[in-house]
mmCIF file of C-alpha atoms and ligand atoms in Angstrom:
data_model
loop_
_atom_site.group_PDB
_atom_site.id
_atom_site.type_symbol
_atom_site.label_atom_id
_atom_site.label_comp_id
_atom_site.label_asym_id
_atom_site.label_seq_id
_atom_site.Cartn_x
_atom_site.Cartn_y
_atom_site.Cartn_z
ATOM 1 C CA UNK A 1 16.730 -2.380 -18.775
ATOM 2 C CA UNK A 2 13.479 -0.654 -17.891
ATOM 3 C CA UNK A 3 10.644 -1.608 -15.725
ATOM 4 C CA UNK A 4 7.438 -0.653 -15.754
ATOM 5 C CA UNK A 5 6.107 -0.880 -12.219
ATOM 6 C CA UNK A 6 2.765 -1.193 -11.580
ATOM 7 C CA UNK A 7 0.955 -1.033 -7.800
ATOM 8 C CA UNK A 8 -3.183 -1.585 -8.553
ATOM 9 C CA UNK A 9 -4.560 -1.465 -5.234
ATOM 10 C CA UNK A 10 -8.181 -0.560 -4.787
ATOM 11 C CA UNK A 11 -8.056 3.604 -4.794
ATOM 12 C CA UNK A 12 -4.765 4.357 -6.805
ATOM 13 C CA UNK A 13 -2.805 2.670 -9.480
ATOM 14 C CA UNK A 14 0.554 4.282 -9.439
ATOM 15 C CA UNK A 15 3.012 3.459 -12.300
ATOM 16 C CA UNK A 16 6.433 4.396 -11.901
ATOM 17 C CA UNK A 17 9.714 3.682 -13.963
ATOM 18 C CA UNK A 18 12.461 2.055 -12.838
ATOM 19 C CA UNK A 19 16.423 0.685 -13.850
ATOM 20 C CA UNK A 20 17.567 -2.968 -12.007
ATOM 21 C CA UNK A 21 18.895 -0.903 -9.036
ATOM 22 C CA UNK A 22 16.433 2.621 -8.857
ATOM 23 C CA UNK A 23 13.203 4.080 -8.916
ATOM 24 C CA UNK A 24 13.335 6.233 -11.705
ATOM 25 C CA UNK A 25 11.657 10.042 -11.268
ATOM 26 C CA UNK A 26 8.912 9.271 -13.752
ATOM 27 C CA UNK A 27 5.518 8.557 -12.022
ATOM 28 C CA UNK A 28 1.919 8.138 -12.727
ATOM 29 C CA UNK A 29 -1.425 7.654 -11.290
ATOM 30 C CA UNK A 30 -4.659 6.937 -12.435
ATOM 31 C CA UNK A 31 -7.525 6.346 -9.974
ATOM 32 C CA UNK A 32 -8.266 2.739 -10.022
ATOM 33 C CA UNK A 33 -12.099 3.464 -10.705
ATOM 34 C CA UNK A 34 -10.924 4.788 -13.998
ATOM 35 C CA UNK A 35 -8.578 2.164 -15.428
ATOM 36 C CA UNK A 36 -9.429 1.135 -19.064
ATOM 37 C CA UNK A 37 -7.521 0.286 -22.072
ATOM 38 C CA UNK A 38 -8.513 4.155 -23.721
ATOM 39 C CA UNK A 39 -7.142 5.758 -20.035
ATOM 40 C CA UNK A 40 -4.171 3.635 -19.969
ATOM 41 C CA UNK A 41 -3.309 4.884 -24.036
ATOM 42 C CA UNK A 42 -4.090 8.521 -22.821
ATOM 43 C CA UNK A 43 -1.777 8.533 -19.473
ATOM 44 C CA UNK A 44 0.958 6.513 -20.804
ATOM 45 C CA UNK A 45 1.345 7.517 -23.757
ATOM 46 C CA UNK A 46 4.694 7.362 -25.272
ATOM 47 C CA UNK A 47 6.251 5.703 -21.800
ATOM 48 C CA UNK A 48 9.422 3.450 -22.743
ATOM 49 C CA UNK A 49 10.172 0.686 -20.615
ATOM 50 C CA UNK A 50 11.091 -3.039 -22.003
ATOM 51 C CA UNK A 51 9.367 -4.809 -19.468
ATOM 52 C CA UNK A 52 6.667 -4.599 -16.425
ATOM 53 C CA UNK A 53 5.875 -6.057 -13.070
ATOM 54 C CA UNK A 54 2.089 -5.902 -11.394
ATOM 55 C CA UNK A 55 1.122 -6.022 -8.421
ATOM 56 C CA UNK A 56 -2.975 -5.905 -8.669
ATOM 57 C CA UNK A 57 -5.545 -6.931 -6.025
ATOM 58 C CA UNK A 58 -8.542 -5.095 -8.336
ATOM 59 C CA UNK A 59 -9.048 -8.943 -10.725
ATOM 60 C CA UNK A 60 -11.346 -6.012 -13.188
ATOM 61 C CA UNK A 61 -7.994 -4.232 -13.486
ATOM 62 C CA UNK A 62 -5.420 -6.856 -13.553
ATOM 63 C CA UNK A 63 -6.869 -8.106 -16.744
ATOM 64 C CA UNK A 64 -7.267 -4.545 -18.691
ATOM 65 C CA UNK A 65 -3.743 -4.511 -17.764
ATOM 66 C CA UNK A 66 -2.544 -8.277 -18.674
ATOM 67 C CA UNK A 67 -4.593 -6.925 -22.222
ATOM 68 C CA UNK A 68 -2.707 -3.491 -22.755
ATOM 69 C CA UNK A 69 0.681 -4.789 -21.382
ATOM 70 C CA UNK A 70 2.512 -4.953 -24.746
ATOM 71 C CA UNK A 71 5.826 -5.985 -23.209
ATOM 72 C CA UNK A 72 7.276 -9.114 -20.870
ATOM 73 C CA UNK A 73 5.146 -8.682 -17.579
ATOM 74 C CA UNK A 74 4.999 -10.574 -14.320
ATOM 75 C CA UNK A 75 2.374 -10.231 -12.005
ATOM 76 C CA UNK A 76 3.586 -10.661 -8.243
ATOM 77 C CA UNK A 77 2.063 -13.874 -6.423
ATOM 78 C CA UNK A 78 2.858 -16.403 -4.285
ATOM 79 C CA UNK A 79 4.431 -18.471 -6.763
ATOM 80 C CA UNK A 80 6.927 -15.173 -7.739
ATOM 81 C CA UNK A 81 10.409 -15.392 -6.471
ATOM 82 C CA UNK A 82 10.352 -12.981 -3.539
ATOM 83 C CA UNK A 83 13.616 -13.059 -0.884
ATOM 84 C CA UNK A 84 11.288 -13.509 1.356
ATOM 85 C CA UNK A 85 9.677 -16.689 2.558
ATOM 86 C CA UNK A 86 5.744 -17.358 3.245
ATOM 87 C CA UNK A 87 5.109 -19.262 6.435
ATOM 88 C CA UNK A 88 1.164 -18.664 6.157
ATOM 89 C CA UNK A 89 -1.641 -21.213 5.574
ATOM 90 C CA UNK A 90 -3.297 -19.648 2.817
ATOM 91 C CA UNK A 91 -0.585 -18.242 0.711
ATOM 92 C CA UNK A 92 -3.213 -17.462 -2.311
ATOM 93 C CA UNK A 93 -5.100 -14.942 -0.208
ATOM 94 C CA UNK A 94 -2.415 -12.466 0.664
ATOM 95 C CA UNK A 95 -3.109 -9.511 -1.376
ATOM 96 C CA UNK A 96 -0.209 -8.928 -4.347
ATOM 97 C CA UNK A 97 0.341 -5.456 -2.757
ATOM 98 C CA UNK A 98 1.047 -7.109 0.870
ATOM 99 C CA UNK A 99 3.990 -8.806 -0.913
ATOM 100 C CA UNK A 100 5.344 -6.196 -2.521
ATOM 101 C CA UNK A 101 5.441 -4.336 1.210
ATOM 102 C CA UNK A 102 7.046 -7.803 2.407
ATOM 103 C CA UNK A 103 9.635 -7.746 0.099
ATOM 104 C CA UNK A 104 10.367 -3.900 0.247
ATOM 105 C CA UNK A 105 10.469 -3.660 3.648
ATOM 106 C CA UNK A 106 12.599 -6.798 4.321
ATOM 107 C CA UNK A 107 15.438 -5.476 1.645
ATOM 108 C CA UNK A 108 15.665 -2.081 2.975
ATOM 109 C CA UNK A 109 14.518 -2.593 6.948
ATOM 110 C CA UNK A 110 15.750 -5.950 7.860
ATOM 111 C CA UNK A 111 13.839 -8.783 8.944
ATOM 112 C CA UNK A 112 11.740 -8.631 11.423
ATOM 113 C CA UNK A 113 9.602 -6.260 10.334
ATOM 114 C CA UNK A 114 6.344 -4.263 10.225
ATOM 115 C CA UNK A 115 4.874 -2.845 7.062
ATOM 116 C CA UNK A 116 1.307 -0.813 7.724
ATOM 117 C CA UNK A 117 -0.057 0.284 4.330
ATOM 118 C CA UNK A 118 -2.631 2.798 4.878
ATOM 119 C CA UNK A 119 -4.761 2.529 1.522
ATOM 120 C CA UNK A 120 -8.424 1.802 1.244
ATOM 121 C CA UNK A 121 -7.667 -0.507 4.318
ATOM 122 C CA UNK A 122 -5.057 -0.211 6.296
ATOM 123 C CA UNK A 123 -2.807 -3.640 6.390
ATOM 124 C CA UNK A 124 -0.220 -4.636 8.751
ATOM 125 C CA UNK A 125 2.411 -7.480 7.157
ATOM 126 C CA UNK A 126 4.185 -9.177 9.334
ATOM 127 C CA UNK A 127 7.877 -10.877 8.250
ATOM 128 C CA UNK A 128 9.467 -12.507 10.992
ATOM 129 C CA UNK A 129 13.052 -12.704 12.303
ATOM 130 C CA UNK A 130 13.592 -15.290 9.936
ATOM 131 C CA UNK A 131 12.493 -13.463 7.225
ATOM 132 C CA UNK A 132 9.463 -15.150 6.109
ATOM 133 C CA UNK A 133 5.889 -13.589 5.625
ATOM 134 C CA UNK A 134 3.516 -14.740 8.890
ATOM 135 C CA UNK A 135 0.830 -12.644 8.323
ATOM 136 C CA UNK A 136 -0.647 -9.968 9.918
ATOM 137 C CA UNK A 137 -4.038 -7.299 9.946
ATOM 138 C CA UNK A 138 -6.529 -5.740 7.870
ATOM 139 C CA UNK A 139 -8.643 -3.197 8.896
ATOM 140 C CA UNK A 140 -10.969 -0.082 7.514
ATOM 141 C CA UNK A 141 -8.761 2.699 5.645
ATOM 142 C CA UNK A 142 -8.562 6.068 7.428
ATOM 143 C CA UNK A 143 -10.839 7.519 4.585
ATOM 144 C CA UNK A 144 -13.670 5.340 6.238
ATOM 145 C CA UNK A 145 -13.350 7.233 9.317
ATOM 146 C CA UNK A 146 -15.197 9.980 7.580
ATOM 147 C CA UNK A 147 -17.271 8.231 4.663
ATOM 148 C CA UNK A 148 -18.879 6.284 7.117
ATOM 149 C CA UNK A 149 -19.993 8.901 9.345
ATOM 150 C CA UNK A 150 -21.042 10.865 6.207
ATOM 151 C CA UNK A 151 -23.138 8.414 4.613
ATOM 152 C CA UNK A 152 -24.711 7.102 7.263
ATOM 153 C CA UNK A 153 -26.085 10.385 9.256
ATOM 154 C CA UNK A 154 -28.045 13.506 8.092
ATOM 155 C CA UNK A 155 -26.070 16.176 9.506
ATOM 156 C CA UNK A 156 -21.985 14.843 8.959
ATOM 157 C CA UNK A 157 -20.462 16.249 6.335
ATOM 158 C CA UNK A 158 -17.592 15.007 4.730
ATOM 159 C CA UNK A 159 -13.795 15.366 5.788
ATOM 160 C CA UNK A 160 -10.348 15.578 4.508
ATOM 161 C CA UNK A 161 -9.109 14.059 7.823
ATOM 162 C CA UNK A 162 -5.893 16.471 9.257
ATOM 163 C CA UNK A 163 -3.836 16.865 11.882
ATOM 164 C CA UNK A 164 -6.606 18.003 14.662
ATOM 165 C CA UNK A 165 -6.041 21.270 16.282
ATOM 166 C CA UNK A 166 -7.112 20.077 20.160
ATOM 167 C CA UNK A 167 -8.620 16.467 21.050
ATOM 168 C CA UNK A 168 -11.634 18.432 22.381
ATOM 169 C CA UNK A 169 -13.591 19.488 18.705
ATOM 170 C CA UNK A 170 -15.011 22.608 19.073
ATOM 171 C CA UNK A 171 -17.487 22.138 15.896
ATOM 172 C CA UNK A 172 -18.079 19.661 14.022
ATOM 173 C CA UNK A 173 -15.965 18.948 11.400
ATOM 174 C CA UNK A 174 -13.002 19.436 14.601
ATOM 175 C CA UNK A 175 -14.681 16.758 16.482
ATOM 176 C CA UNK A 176 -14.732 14.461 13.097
ATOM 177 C CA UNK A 177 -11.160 15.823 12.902
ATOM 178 C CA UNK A 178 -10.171 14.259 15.983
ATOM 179 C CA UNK A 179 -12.305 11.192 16.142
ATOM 180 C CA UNK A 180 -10.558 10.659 12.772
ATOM 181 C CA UNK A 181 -7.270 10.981 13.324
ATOM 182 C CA UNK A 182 -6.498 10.525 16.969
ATOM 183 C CA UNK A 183 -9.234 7.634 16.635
ATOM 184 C CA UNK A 184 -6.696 6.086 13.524
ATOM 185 C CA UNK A 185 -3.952 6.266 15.835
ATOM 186 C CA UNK A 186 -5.175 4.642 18.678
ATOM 187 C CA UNK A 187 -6.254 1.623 16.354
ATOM 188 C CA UNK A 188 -2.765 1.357 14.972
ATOM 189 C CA UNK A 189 -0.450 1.763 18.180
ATOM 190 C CA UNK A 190 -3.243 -0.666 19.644
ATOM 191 C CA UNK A 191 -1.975 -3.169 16.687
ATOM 192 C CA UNK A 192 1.290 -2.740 16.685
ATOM 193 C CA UNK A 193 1.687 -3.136 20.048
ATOM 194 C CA UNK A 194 0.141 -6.708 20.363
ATOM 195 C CA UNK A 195 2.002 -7.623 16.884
ATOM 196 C CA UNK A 196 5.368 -6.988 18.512
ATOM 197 C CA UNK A 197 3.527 -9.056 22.100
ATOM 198 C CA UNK A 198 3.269 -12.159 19.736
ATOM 199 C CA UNK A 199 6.063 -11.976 17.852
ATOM 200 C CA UNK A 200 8.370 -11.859 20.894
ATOM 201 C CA UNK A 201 11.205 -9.951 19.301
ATOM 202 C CA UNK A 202 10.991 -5.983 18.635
ATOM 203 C CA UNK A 203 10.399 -5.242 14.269
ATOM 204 C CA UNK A 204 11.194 -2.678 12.313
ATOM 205 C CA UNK A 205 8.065 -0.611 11.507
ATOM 206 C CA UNK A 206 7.413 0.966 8.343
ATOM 207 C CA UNK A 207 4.403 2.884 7.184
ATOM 208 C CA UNK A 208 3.790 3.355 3.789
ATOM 209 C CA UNK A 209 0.803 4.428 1.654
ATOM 210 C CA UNK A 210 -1.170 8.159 0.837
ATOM 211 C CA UNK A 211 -2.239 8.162 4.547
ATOM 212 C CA UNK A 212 0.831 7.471 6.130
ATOM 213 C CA UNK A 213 2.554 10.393 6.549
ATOM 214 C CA UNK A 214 -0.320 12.291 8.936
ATOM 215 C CA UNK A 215 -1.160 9.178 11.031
ATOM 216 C CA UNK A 216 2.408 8.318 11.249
ATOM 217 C CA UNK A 217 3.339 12.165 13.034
ATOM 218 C CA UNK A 218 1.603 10.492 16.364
ATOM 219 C CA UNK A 219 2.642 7.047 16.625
ATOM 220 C CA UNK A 220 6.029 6.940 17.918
ATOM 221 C CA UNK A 221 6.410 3.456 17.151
ATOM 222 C CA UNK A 222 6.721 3.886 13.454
ATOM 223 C CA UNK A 223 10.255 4.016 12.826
ATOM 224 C CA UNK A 224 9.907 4.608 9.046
ATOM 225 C CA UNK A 225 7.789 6.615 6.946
ATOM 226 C CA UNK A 226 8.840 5.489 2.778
ATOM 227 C CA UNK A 227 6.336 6.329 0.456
ATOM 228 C CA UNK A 228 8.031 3.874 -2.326
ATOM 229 C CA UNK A 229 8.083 0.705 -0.409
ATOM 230 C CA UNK A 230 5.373 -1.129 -2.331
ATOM 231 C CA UNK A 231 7.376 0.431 -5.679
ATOM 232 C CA UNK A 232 10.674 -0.615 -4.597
ATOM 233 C CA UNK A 233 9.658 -4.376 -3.608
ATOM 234 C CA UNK A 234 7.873 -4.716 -7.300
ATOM 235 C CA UNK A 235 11.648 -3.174 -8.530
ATOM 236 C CA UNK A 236 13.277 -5.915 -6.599
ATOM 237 C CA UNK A 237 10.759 -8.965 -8.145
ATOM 238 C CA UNK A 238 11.053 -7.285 -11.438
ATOM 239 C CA UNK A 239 15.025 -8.242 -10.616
ATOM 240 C CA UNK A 240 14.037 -12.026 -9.990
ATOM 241 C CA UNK A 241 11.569 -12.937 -11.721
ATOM 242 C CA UNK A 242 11.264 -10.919 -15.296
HETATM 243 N N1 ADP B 301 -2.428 11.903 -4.440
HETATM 244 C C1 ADP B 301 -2.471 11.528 -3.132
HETATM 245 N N2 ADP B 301 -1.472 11.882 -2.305
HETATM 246 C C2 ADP B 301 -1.509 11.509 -1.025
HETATM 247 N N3 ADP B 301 -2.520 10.826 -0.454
HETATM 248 C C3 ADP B 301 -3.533 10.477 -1.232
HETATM 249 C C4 ADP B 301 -3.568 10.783 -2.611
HETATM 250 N N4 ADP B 301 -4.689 10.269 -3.132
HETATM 251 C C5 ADP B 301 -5.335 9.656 -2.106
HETATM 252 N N5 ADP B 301 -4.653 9.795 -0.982
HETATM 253 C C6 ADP B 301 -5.045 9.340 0.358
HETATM 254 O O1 ADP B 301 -4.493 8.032 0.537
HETATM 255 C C7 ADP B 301 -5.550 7.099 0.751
HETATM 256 C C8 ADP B 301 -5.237 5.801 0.148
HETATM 257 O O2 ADP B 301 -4.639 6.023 -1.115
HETATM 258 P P1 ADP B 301 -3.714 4.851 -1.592
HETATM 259 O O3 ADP B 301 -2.644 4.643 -0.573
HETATM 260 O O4 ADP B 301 -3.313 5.080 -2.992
HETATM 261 O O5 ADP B 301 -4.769 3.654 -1.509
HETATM 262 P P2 ADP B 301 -4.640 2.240 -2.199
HETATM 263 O O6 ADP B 301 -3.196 1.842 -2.065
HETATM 264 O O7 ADP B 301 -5.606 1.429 -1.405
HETATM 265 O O8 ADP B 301 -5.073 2.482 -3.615
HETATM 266 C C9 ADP B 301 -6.755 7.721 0.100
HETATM 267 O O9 ADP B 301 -7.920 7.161 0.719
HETATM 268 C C10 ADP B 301 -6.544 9.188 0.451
HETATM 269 O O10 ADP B 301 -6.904 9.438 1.805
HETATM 270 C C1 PAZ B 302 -6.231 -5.884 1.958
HETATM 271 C C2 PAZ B 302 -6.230 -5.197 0.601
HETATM 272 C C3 PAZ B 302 -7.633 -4.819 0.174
HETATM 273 C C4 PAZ B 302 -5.399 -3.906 0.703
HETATM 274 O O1 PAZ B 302 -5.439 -3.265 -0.554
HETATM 275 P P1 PAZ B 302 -5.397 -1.649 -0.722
HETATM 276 O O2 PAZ B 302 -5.936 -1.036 0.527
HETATM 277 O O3 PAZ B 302 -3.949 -1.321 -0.926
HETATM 278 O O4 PAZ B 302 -6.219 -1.373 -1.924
HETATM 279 C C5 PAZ B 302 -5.551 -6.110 -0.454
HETATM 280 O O5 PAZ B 302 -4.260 -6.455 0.015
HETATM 281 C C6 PAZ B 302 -6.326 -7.364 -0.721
HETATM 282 O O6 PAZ B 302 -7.305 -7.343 -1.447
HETATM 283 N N1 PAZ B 302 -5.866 -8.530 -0.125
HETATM 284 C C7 PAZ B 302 -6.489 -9.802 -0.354
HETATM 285 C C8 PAZ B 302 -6.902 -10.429 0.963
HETATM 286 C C9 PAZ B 302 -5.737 -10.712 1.909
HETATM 287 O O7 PAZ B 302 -4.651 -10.124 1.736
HETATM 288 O O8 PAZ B 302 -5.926 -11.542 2.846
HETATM 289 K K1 K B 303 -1.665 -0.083 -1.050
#
């Protein structure tokens, strides 16, 4: 058996094949902008799988996809069998991708834990010691950090935010640099730490998503960095619910 995975969050869809038990090495991305029936053809082209699980917060997208999907296909929601419990008021609202991170993060890290997805926002999902979702943050994506600031004045350019030489920006794009980055981190230990106040019991904290890796180099409390956590928790509803 083989699964078509499918992440749509708002800046990247990432495809990736998978068996029951794997992530398979076969990957693809196509900026989410760009989705379409014709694009989908083009990328995907001659990509065997028998059938596909979606995970889609972009409603344009998920139905282009629900359209070209030729094959069995689940898209994650509440309503999917997860492994994980929701304890949450509005269980429609949580974003298909912040499930996917629940139920990744619970299979591999234990329960409780911390999943912060830095994407186009940055969200922190919360699954408790009982291993049920509670809830958790959403805030700006690191890329604002620099759009913002480059849209909004006449003399900012745009950044590719990296690890800052010194705190104290010696031009400008250094002090964007470090209001970025060092900025980013301050917002998430800032989060973390009053997640882990109200919980009342220390998580597991995983970061995941393209941003992940540099903001995650100075925050010691993130005790994970796995790129394939969203992937791995659509492999594991693909499992129980296709
Ligand atoms: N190919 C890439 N590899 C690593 N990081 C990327 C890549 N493309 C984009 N990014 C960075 O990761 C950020 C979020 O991308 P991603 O995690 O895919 O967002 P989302 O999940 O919201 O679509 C982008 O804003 C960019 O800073
Ligand atoms: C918060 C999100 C935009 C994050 O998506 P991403 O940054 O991965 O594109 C997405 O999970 C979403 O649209 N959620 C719906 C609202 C909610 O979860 O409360
Ligand atoms: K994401």
């Amino acid at each position: 058996m083989t699964y078509l995975l499918i992440d749509n969050s708002n800046t990247r869809t990432k495809f990736v094949l998978s068996t029951p038990d794997a992530l398979l090495p076969e990957r693809y991305m196509i900026p989410t902008r760009e989705v379409s029936e014709e694009r989908l053809d083009e990328v995907l082209a001659g990509v065997h799988y028998d059938a596909a699980v979606v995970c889609s917060v972009v409603p344009r997208v998920g139905e282009v996809l629900k359209n070209w999907i030729g094959k069995p296909c689940h898209f994650l929601s509440c309503d999917s069998r997860l492994g994980v419990g929701i304890d949450y008021p509005h269980p429609r609202q949580i974003g298909a991708d912040r499930l996917a991170n629940a139920v990744g993060a619970a299979a591999y890290y234990g329960c409780p834990c911390v999943v912060v997805d830095f994407g186009t926002a940055v969200t922190f999902d919360v699954i408790g010691p009982q291993c049920t979702y509670l809830g958790g943050v959403i805030a700006p994506g690191l890329a604002s950090m620099g759009d913002y600031l480059e849209r909004n004045t006449a003399l900012l350019p745009a950044i590719d935010p990296q690890e800052p030489a010194h705190a104290i920006g010696t031009s400008t794009v250094e002090a964007m640099q470090s209001g970025a980055v060092y900025g980013y981190r301050g917002l998430v230990k800032e989060i973390l730490a009053r997640l882990e106040e109200e919980l009342g019991t220390r998580p597991a904290v995983v970061a995941t998503g393209g941003d992940a890796a540099l903001i995650a180099r100075g925050v010691e409390r993130i005790d994970h960095v796995d790129p394939d956590i969203t992937l791995n928790g659509l492999r594991i509803a693909a499992v129980l619910n296709l």
